[in-house]
Short mmCIF file of C-alpha atoms in Angstrom, two decimals:
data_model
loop_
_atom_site.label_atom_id
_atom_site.label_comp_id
_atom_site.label_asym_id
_atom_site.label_seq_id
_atom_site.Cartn_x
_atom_site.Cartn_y
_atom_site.Cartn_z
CA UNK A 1 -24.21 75.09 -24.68
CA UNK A 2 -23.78 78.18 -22.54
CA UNK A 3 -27.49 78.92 -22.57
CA UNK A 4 -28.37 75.37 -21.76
CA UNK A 5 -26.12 75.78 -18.41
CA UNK A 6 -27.78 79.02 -17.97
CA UNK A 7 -31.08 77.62 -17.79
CA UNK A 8 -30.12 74.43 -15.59
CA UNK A 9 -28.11 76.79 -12.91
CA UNK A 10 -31.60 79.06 -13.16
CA UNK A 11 -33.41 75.80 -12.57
CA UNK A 12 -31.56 74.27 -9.71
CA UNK A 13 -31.12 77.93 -8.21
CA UNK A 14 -35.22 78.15 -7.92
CA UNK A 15 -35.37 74.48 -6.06
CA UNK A 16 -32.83 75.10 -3.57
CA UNK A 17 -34.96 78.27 -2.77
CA UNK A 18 -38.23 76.49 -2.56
CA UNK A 19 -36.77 73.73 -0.48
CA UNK A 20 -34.78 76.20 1.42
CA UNK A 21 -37.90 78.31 2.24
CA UNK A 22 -40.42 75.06 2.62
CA UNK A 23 -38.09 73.71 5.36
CA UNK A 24 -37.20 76.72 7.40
CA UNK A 25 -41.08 77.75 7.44
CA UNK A 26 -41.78 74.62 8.64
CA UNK A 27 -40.07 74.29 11.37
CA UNK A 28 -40.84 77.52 12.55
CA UNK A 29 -44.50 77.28 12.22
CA UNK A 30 -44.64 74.26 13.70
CA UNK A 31 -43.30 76.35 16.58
CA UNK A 32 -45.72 79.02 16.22
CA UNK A 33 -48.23 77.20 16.01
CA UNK A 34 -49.05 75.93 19.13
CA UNK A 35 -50.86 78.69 19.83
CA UNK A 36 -53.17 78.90 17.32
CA UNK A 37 -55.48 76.86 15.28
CA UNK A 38 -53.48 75.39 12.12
CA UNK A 39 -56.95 75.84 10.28
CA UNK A 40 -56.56 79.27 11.11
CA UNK A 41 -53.35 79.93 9.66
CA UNK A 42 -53.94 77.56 6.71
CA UNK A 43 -56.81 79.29 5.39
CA UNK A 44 -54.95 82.83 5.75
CA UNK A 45 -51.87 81.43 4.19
CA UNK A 46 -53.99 79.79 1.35
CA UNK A 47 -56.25 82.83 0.68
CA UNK A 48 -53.13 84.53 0.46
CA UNK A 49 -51.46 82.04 -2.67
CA UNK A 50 -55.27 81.74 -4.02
CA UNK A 51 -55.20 85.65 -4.99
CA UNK A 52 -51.24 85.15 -5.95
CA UNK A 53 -51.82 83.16 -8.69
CA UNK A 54 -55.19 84.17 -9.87
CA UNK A 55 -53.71 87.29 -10.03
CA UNK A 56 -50.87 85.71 -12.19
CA UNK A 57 -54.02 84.69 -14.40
CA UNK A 58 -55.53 87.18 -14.98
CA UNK A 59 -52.65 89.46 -15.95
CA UNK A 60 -51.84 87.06 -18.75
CA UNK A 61 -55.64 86.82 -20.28
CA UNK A 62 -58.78 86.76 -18.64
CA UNK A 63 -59.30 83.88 -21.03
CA UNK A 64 -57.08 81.36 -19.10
CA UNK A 65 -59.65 82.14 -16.30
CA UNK A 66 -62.47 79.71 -18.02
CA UNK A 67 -62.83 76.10 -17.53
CA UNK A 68 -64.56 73.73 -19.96
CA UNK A 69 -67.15 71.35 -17.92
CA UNK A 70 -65.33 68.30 -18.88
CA UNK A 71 -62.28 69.45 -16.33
CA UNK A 72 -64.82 69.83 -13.65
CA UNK A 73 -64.21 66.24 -12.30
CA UNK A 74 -60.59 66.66 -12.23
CA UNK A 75 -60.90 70.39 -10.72
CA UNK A 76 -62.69 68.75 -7.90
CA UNK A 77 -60.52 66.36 -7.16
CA UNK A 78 -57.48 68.17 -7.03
CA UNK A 79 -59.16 70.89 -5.01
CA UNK A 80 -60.10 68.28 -2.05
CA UNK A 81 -56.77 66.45 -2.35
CA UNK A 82 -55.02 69.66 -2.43
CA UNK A 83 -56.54 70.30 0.39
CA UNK A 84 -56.64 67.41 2.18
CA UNK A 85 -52.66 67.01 1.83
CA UNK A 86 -52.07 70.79 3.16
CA UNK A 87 -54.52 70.75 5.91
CA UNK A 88 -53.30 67.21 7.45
CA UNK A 89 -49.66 68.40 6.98
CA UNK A 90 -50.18 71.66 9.28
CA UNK A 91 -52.32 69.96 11.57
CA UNK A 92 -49.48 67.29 12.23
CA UNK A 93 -46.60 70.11 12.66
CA UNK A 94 -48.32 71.07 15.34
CA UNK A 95 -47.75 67.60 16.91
CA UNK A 96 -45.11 65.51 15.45
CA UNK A 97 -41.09 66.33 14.49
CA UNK A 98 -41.20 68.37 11.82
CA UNK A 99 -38.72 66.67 9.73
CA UNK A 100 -40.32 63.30 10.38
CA UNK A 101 -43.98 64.94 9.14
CA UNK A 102 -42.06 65.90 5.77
CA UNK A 103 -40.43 62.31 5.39
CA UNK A 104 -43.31 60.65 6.30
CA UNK A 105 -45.15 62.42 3.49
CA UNK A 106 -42.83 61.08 1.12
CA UNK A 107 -42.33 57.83 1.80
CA UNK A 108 -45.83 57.03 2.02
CA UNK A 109 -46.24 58.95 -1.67
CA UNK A 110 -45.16 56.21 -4.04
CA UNK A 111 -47.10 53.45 -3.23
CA UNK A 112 -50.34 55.48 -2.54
CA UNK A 113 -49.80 56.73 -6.19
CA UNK A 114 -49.54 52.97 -7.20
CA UNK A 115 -52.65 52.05 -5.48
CA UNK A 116 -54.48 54.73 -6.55
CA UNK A 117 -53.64 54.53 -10.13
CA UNK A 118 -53.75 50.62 -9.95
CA UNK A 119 -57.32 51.22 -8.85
CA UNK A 120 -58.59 53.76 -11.01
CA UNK A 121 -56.85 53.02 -13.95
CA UNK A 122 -56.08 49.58 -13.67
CA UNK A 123 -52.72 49.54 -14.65
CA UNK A 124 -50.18 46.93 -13.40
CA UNK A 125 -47.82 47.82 -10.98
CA UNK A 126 -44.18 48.22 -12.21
CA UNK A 127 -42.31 45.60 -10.09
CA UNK A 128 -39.60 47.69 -9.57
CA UNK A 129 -41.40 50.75 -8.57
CA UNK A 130 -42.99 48.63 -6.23
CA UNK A 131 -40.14 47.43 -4.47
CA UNK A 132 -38.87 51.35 -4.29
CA UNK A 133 -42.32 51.87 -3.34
CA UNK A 134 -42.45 49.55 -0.45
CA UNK A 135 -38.42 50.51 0.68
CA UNK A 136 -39.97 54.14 1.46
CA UNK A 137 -42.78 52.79 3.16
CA UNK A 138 -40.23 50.88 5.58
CA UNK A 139 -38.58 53.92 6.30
CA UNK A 140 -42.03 55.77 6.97
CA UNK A 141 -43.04 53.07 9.18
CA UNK A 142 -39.65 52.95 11.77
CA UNK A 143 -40.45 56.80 11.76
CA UNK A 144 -43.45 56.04 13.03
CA UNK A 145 -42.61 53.19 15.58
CA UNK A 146 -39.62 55.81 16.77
CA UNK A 147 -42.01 58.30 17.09
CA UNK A 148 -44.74 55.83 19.49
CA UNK A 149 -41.46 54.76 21.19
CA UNK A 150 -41.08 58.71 22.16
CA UNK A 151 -37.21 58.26 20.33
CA UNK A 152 -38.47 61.49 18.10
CA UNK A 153 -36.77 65.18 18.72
CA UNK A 154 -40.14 66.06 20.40
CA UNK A 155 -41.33 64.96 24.26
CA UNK A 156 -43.95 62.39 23.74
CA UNK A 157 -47.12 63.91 25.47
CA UNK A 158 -49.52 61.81 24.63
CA UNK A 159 -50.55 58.77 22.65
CA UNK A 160 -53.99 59.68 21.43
CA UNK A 161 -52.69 63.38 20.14
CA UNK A 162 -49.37 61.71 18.67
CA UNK A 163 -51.86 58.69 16.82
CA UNK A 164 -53.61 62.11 15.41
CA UNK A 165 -50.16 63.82 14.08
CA UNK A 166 -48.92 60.31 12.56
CA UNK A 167 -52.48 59.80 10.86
CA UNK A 168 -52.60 63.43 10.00
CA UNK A 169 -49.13 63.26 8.19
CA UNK A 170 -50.15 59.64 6.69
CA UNK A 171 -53.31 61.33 5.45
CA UNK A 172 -50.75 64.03 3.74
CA UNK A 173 -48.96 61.78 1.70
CA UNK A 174 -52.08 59.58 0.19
CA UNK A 175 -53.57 63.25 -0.16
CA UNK A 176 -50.63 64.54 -2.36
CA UNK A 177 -50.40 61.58 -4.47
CA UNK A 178 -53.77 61.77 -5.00
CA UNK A 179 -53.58 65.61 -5.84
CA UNK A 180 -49.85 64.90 -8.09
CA UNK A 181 -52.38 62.08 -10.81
CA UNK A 182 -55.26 64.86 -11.07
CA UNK A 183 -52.63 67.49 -11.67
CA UNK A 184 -51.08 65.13 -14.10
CA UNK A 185 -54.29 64.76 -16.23
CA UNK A 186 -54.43 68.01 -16.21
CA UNK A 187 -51.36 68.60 -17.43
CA UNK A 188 -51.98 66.35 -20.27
CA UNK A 189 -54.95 68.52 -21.36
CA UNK A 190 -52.71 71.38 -22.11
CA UNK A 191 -53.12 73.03 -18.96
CA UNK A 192 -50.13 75.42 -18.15
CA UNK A 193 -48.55 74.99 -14.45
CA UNK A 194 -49.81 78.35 -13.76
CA UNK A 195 -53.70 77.67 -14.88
CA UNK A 196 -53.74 74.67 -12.54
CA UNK A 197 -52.63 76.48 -9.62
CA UNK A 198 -54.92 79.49 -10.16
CA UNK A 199 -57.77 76.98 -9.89
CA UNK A 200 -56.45 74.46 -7.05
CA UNK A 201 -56.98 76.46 -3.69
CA UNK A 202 -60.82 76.73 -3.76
CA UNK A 203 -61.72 73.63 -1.53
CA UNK A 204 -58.75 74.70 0.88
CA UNK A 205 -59.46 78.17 1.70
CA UNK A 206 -63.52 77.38 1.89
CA UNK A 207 -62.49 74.13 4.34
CA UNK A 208 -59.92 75.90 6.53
CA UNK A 209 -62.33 78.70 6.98
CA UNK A 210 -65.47 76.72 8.17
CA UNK A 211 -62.78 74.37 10.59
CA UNK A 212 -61.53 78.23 11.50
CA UNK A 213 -65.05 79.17 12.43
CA UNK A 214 -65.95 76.21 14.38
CA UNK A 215 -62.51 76.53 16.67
CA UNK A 216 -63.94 80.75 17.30
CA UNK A 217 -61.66 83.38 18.27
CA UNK A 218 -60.85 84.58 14.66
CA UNK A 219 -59.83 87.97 15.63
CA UNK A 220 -58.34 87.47 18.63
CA UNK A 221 -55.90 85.07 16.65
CA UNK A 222 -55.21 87.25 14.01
CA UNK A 223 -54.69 90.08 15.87
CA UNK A 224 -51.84 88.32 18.39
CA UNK A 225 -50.07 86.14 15.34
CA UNK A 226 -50.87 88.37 11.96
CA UNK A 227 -47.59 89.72 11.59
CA UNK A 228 -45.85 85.82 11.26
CA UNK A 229 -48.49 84.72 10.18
CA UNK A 230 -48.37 86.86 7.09
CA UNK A 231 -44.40 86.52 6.97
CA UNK A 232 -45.04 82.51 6.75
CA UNK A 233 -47.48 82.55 4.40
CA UNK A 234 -45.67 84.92 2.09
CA UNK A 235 -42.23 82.96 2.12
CA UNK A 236 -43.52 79.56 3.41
CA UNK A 237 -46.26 79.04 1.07
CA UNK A 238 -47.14 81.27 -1.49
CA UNK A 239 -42.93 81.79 -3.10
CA UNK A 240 -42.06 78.26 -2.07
CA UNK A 241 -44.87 77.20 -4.64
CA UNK A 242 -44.13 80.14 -7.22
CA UNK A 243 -40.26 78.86 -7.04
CA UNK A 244 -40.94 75.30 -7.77
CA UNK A 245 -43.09 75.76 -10.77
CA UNK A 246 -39.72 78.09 -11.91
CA UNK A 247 -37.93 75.25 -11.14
CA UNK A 248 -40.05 73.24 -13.17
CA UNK A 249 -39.99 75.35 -16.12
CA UNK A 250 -36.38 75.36 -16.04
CA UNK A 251 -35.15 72.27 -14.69
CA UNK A 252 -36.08 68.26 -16.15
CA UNK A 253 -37.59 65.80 -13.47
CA UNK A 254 -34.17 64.58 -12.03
CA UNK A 255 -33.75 68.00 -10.24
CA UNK A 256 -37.22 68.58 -9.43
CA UNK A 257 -37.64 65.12 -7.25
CA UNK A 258 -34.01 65.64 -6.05
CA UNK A 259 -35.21 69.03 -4.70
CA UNK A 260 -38.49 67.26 -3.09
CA UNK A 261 -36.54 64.03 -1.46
CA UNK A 262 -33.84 66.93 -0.09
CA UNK A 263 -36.48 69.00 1.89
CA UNK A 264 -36.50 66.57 5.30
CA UNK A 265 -33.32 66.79 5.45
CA UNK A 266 -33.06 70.20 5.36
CA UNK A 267 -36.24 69.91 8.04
CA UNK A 268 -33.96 67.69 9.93
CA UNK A 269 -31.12 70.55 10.03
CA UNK A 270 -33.03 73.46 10.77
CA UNK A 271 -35.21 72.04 13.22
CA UNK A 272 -31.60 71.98 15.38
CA UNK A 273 -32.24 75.72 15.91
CA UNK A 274 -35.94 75.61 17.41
CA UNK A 275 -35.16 74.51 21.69
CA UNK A 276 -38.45 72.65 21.40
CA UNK A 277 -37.39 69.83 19.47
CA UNK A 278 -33.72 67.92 20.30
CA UNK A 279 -31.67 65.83 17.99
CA UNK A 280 -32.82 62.28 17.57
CA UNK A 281 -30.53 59.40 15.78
CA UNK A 282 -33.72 57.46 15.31
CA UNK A 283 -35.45 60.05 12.69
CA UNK A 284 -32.08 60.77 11.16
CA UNK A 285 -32.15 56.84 10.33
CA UNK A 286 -35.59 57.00 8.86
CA UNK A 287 -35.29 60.07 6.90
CA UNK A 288 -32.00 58.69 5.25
CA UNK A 289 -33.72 55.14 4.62
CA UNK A 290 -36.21 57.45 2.87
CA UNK A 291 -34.09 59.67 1.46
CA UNK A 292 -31.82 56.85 -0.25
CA UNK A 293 -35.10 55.02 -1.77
CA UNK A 294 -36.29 58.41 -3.06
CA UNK A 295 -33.14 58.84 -4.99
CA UNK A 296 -32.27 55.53 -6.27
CA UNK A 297 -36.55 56.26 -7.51
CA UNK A 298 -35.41 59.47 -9.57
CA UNK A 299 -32.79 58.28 -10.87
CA UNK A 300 -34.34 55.24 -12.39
CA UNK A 301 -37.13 57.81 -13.77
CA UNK A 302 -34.53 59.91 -15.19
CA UNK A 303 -32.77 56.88 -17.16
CA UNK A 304 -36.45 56.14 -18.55
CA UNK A 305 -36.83 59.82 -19.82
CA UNK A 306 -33.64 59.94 -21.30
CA UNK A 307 -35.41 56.49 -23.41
CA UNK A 308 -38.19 58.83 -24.86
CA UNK A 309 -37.05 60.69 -27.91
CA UNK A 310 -36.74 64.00 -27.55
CA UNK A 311 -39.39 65.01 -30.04
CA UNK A 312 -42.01 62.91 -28.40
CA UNK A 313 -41.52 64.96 -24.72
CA UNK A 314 -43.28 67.61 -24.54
CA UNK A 315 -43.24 70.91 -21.33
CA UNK A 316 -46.05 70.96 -19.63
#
């Protein structure tokens, strides 16, 4: 009993400090940032995690370091939705509320993984899902007419570069659905959290480099930003990802979506601190409409793992 606590207050204790650290990093890069390229700073941030968790590879067995050709498909794929959900999502903090970026992200999620899967597998959509589904997309959508409206916490410049941002973070979630079914087969082939991680930056850092290149001035935005740049990227990206596959390890589903559906919030809150962006009612109301379909989704996913006996689950 006491060891089961142990390893739930362990759990929860790693997901409040990924959220914690995703959501104050995000607003302040999307600070930062406008005044460098976001390709810039994803492909140092990402070079950075790549060597991380190779590194975590390669300490444990060269061995883990080989991939069968039959994964290659699936390797691919979650290396150019990885990156496609990371690069949209710094390219629209640049642009759009932080808070609403994150929330949009997740409530356009669940019914891009329904499509997706309905597509490539052909499965038939759970009805229920659905309707969670589509709840989250309402909330993603009157964060989006708020933010055309110019009722967001940032000035509304302009509507061609706020159409970008609100593609760019639409983009983001279809992009990490994508990247969450790949990762999922994955997982099912016995891959360890860790493995899949070593091997899912590739596309990213080769694609933020050659966007980097294009933009020029390399060194001359490296040498004015490395120091935050560095600091973000260390406690941003790189231990925000490290402490949610600890979370995972430790902690069932319930806690691990509850920790995800938390993080605009948190977004919302410290985004109060950066001057640039004020408080707006109207993405408080759309994160919450989000927020309150994301839960009521976990918690009917945690009543249908608590169905499957516990011999048949199995950690991944």
């Amino acid at each position: 009993m006491r060891l089961t606590k142990n390893y739930a207050m362990v759990g929860t204790a790693f997901l409040i400090a990924s959220a914690f650290l995703t959501s104050g990093s995000n607003v302040y890069y999307s600070n930062k940032v406008q005044e460098i390229s976001p390709f810039f700073f994803t492909f140092i941030s990402f070079l950075i995690t790549a060597f991380f968790f190779l590194g975590i590879q390669l300490k444990q067995s060269s061995q883990y370091m080989k991939i069968n050709k039959s994964f290659l498909k699936d390797i691919v794929g979650i290396n150019l939705s990885t990156a496609g959900a990371f690069m949209s999502f710094y390219f629209a903090l640049k642009y759009i509320e932080p808070a609403i970026v994150g929330a949009i992200e997740i409530g356009i999620g669940p019914v891009s993984s329904l499509i997706i899967v309905r597509l490539i597998y052909g499965s038939k959509m759970n009805k229920l899902d659905l309707w969670i589904g589509l709840g989250a997309l309402i909330g993603s959508l009157f964060l989006i007419i708020s933010t055309l409206q110019g009722s967001s916490g940032i000035k509304f410049e302009s509507l061609p570069v706020t159409l970008l941002g609100l593609f760019s973070s639409i983009l983001c979630g279809f992009c990490a659905a994508l990247a969450a079914i790949f990762s999922k087969r994955l997982s099912i082939a016995q891959w360890s959290s860790s493995k899949i991680l070593a091997h899912r930056f590739y596309a990213i850092v080769g694609l933020s480099l050659f966007l980097s290149i294009q933009q020029g001035n390399l060194l001359q935005q490296l040498s004015a930003n490395w120091l935050w740049i560095l600091i973000v990227s260390i406690l941003g990206v790189t231990m925000p990802l490290y402490f949610l596959q600890m979370g995972i390890q430790y902690s069932d589903s319930f806690f691990v979506m509850m920790s995800l559906s938390f993080i605009p919030v948190f977004t919302y809150a410290f985004q109060l601190l950066d001057p640039r962006i004020s408080m707006s009612y109207h993405s408080l109301f759309g994160i919450s409409i989000i927020l309150l379909f994301a839960l009521f989704s976990v918690m009917l996913n945690n009543s249908r793992y608590k169905l499957i006996p516990k011999e048949k689950r199995k950690a991944v």
